[in-house]
CSV table of C-alpha atoms in Angstrom, one decimal:
chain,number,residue,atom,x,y,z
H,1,UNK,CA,105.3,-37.9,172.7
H,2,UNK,CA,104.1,-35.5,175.3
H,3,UNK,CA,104.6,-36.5,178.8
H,4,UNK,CA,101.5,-35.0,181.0
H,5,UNK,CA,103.5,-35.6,184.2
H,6,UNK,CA,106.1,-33.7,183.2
H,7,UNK,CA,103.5,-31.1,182.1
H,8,UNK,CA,101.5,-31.8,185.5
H,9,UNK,CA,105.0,-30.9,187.2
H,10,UNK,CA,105.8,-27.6,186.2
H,11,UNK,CA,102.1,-26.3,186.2
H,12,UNK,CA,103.1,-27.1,189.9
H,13,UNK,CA,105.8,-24.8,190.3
H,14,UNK,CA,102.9,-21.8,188.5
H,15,UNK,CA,100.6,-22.2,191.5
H,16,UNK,CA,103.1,-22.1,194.2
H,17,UNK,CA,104.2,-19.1,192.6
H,18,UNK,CA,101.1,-17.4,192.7
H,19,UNK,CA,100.3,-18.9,196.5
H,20,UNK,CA,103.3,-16.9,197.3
H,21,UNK,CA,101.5,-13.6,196.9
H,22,UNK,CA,98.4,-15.1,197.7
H,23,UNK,CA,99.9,-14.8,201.2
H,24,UNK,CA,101.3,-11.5,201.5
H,25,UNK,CA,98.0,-10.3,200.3
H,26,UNK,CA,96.0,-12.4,202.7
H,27,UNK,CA,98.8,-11.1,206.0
H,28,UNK,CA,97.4,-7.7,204.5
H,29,UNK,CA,94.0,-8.4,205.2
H,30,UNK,CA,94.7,-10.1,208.3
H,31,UNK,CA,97.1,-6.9,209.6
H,32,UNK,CA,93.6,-4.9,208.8
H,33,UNK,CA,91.0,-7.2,209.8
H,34,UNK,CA,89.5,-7.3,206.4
H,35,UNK,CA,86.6,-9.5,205.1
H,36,UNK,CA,88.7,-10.2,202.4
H,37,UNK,CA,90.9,-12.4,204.4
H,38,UNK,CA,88.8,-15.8,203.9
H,39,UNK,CA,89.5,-15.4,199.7
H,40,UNK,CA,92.8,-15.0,199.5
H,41,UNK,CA,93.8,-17.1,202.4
H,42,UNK,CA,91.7,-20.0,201.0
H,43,UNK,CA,93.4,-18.8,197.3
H,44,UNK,CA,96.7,-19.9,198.6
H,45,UNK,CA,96.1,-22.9,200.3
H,46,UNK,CA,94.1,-24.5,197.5
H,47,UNK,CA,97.4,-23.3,195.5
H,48,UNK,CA,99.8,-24.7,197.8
H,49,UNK,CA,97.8,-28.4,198.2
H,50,UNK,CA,97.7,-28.3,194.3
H,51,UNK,CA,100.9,-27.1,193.4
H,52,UNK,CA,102.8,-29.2,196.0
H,53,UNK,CA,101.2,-32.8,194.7
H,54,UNK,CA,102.9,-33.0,191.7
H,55,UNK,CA,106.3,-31.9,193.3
H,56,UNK,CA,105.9,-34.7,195.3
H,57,UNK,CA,104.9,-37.5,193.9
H,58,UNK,CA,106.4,-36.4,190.1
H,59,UNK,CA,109.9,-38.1,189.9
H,60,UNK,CA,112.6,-35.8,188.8
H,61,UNK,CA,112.7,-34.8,185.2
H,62,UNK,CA,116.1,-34.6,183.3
H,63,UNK,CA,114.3,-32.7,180.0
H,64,UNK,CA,111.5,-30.6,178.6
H,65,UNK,CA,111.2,-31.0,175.1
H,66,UNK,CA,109.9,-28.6,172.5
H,67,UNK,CA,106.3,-29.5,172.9
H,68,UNK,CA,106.1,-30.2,176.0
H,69,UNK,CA,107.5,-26.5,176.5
H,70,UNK,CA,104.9,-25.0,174.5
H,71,UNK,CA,102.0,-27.0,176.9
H,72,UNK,CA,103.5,-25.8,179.6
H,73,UNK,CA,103.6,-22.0,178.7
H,74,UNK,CA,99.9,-21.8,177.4
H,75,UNK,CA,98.6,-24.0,180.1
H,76,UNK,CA,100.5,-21.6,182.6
H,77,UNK,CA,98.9,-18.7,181.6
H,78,UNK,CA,95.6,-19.9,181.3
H,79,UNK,CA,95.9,-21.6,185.1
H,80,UNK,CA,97.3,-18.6,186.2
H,81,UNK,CA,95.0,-16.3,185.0
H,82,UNK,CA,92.1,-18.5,185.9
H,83,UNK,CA,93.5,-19.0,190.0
H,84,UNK,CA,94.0,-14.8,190.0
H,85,UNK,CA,90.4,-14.9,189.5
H,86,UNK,CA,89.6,-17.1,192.6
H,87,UNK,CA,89.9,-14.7,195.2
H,88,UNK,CA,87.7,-11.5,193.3
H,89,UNK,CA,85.2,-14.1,192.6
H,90,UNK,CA,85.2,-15.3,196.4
H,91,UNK,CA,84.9,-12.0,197.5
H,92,UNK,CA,81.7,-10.7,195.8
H,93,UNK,CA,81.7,-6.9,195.1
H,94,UNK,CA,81.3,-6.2,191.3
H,95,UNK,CA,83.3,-9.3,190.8
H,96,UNK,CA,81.1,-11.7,188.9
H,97,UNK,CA,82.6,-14.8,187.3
H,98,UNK,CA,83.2,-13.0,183.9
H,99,UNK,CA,84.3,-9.5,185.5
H,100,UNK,CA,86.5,-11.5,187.7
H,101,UNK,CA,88.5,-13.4,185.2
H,102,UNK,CA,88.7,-10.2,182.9
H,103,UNK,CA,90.5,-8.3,185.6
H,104,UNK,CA,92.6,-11.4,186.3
H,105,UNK,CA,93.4,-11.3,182.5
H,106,UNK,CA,94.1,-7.8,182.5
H,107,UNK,CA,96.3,-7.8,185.6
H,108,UNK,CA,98.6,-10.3,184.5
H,109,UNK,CA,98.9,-9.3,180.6
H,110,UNK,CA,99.4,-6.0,182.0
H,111,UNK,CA,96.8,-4.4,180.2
H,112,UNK,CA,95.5,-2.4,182.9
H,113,UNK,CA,91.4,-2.0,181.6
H,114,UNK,CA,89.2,-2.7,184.5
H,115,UNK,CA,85.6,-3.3,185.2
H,116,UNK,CA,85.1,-1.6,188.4
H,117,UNK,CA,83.6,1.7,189.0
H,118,UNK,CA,84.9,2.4,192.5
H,119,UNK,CA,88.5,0.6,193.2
H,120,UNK,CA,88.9,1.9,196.3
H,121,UNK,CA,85.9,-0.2,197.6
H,122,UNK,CA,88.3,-3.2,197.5
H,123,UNK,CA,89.9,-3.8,200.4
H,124,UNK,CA,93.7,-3.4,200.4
H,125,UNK,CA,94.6,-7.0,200.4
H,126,UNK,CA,92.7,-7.2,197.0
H,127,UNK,CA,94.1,-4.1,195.8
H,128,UNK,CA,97.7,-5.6,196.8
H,129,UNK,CA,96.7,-8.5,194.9
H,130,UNK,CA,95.5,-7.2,192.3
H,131,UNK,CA,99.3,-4.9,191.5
H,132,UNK,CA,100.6,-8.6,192.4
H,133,UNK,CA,99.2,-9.8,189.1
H,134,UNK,CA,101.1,-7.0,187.1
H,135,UNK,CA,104.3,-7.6,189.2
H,136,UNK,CA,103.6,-11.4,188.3
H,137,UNK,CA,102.5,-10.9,184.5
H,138,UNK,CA,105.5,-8.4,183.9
H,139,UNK,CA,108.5,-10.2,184.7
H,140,UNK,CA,107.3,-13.9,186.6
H,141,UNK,CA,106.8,-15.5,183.2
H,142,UNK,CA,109.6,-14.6,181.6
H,143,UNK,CA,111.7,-16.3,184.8
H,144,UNK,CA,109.7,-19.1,184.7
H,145,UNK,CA,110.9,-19.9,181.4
H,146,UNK,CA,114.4,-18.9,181.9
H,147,UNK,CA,114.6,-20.7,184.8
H,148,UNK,CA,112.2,-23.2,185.2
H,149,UNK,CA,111.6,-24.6,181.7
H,150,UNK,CA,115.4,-26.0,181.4
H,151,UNK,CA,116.2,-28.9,182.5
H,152,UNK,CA,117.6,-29.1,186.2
H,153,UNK,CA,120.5,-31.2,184.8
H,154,UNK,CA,121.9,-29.0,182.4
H,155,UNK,CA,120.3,-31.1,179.6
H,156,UNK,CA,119.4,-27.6,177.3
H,157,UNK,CA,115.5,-27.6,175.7
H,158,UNK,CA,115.1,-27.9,172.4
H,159,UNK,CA,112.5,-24.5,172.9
H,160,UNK,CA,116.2,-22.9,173.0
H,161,UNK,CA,118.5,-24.8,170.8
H,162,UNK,CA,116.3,-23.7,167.6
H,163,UNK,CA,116.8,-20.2,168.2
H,164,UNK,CA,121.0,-20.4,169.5
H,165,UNK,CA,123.8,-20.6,167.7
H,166,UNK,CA,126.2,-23.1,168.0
H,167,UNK,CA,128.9,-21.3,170.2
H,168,UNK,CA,126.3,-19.7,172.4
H,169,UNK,CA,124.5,-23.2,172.9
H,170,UNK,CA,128.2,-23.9,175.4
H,171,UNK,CA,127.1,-23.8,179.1
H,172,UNK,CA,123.6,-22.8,178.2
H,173,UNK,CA,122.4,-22.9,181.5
H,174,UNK,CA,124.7,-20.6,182.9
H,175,UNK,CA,123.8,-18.6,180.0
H,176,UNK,CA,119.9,-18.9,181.3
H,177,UNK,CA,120.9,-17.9,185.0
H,178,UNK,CA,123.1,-14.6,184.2
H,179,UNK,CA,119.7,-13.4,182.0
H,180,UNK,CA,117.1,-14.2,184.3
H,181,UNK,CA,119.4,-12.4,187.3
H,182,UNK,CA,120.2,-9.0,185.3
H,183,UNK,CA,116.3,-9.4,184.6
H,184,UNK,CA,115.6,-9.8,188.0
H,185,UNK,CA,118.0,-7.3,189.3
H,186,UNK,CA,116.6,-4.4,186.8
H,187,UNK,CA,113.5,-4.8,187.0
H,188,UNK,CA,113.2,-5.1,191.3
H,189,UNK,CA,115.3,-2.0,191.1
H,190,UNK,CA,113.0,-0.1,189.4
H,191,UNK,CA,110.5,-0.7,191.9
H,192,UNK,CA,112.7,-0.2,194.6
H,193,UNK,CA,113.4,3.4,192.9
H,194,UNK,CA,110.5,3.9,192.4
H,195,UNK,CA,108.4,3.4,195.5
H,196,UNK,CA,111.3,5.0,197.9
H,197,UNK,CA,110.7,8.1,195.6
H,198,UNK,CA,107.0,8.1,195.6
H,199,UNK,CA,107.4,7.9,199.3
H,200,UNK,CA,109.9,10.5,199.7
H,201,UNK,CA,107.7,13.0,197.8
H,202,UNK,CA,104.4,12.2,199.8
H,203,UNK,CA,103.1,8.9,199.3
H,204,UNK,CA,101.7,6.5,201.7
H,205,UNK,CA,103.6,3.5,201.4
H,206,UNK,CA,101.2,0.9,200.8
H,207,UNK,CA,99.8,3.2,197.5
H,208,UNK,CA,103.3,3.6,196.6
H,209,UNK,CA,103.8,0.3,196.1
H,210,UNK,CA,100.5,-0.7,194.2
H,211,UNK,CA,101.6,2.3,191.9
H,212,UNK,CA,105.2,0.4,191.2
H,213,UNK,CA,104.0,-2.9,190.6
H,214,UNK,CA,101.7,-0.8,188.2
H,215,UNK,CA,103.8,1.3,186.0
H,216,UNK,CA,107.7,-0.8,186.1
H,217,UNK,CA,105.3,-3.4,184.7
H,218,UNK,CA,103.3,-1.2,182.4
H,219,UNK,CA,100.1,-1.9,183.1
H,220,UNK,CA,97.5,0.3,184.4
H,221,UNK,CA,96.2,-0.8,188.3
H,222,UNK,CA,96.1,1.5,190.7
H,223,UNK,CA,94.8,1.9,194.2
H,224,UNK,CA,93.0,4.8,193.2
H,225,UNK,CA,89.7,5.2,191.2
């Protein structure tokens, strides 16, 4: 039996995630005076409202099961993709509906194709955004099942006791935490690295970044047409 709420729950956690760096990228375009402010502000409001419901008003859940698990991970990256869309749309440009959801799509798989012509007529709290959804897509999912999918009790989901042995099944979510952390820890290194030495040798900092989120998570975004 699938239980929606449980579901309803952990799509939760998804938005607030994504409202996170909804906000940096809207204090970008605020720090600028951009007119791309309104979008991404709005973006991470609507995100915070709907992400902080079901944290609210869902009791606490001791277990995910198998299908449940599944839901959760395709309905994540659907939501996701569909909210990164939200604030291209919003903002008008070359962004229709369709060519706003296919960049979306493309940011976060970290496919990198793109439909526009001229990216350096987005503003740079779009352009922030949009490296955002390769930092997201190349290392936010795989946390969010390492971290979040598991129960908070220590009761181990049966996505993860089909594919473990027996021995390493013993204190499984300590197991979970040590992965996602030297995850975590490599890959923000990279970036680090990488954006001090693009600095170092002459970039601005802001382009440096964008370029990081880019290429640690192999996609293809740049600030640059």
């Amino acid at each position: 039996m699938t239980r929606w709420e449980v579901i309803v729950k952990y799509l939760g956690y998804v938005l607030l995630f994504n409202a996170l760096f909804f906000y940096i990228s809207a204090s970008i375009s605020f720090f600028f005076h951009e007119n791309s402010l309104t979008p991404l502000l709005y973006s991470a409001v609507v995100c915070t409202i709907l992400g902080s419901f079901p944290l609210i008003f869902v009791e606490k859940i001791d277990e995910v099961n198998f299908r449940e698990g599944m839901v959760i991970s395709v309905f994540g990256w659907i939501l996701t993709c569909f909210v990164g869309a939200v604030p291209y749309f919003m903002w008008g440009g070359e962004f229709t509906f369709t060519n706003a959801l296919f960049e979306s799509v493309s940011g976060y798989t970290t496919t990198g194709a793109t439909i526009l012509k001229d990216v350096e007529a987005l503003t740079k709290g779009l352009l922030f955004w949009r490296a955002s959804t390769h930092f997201i897509g190349g290392v936010g999912i795989i946390l969010f099942v390492l971290l979040i999918l598991p129960s908070a009790t220590g009761t181990r989901s049966s996505i993860y006791n089909s594919e473990l042995s027996g021995l390493s099944k013993l204190n499984f979510k300590m197991r979970t935490r040590q992965i996602a952390r030297v995850i975590a820890v490599v890959y923000l290194s990279l970036i680090i690295i990488e954006i001090a030495l693009l600095w170092v040798l002459g970039m601005n900092f802001f382009d440096a970044i964008c370029h990081a989120f880019a290429t640690v998570a192999t996609g293809g975004f740049q600030p640059k047409t």
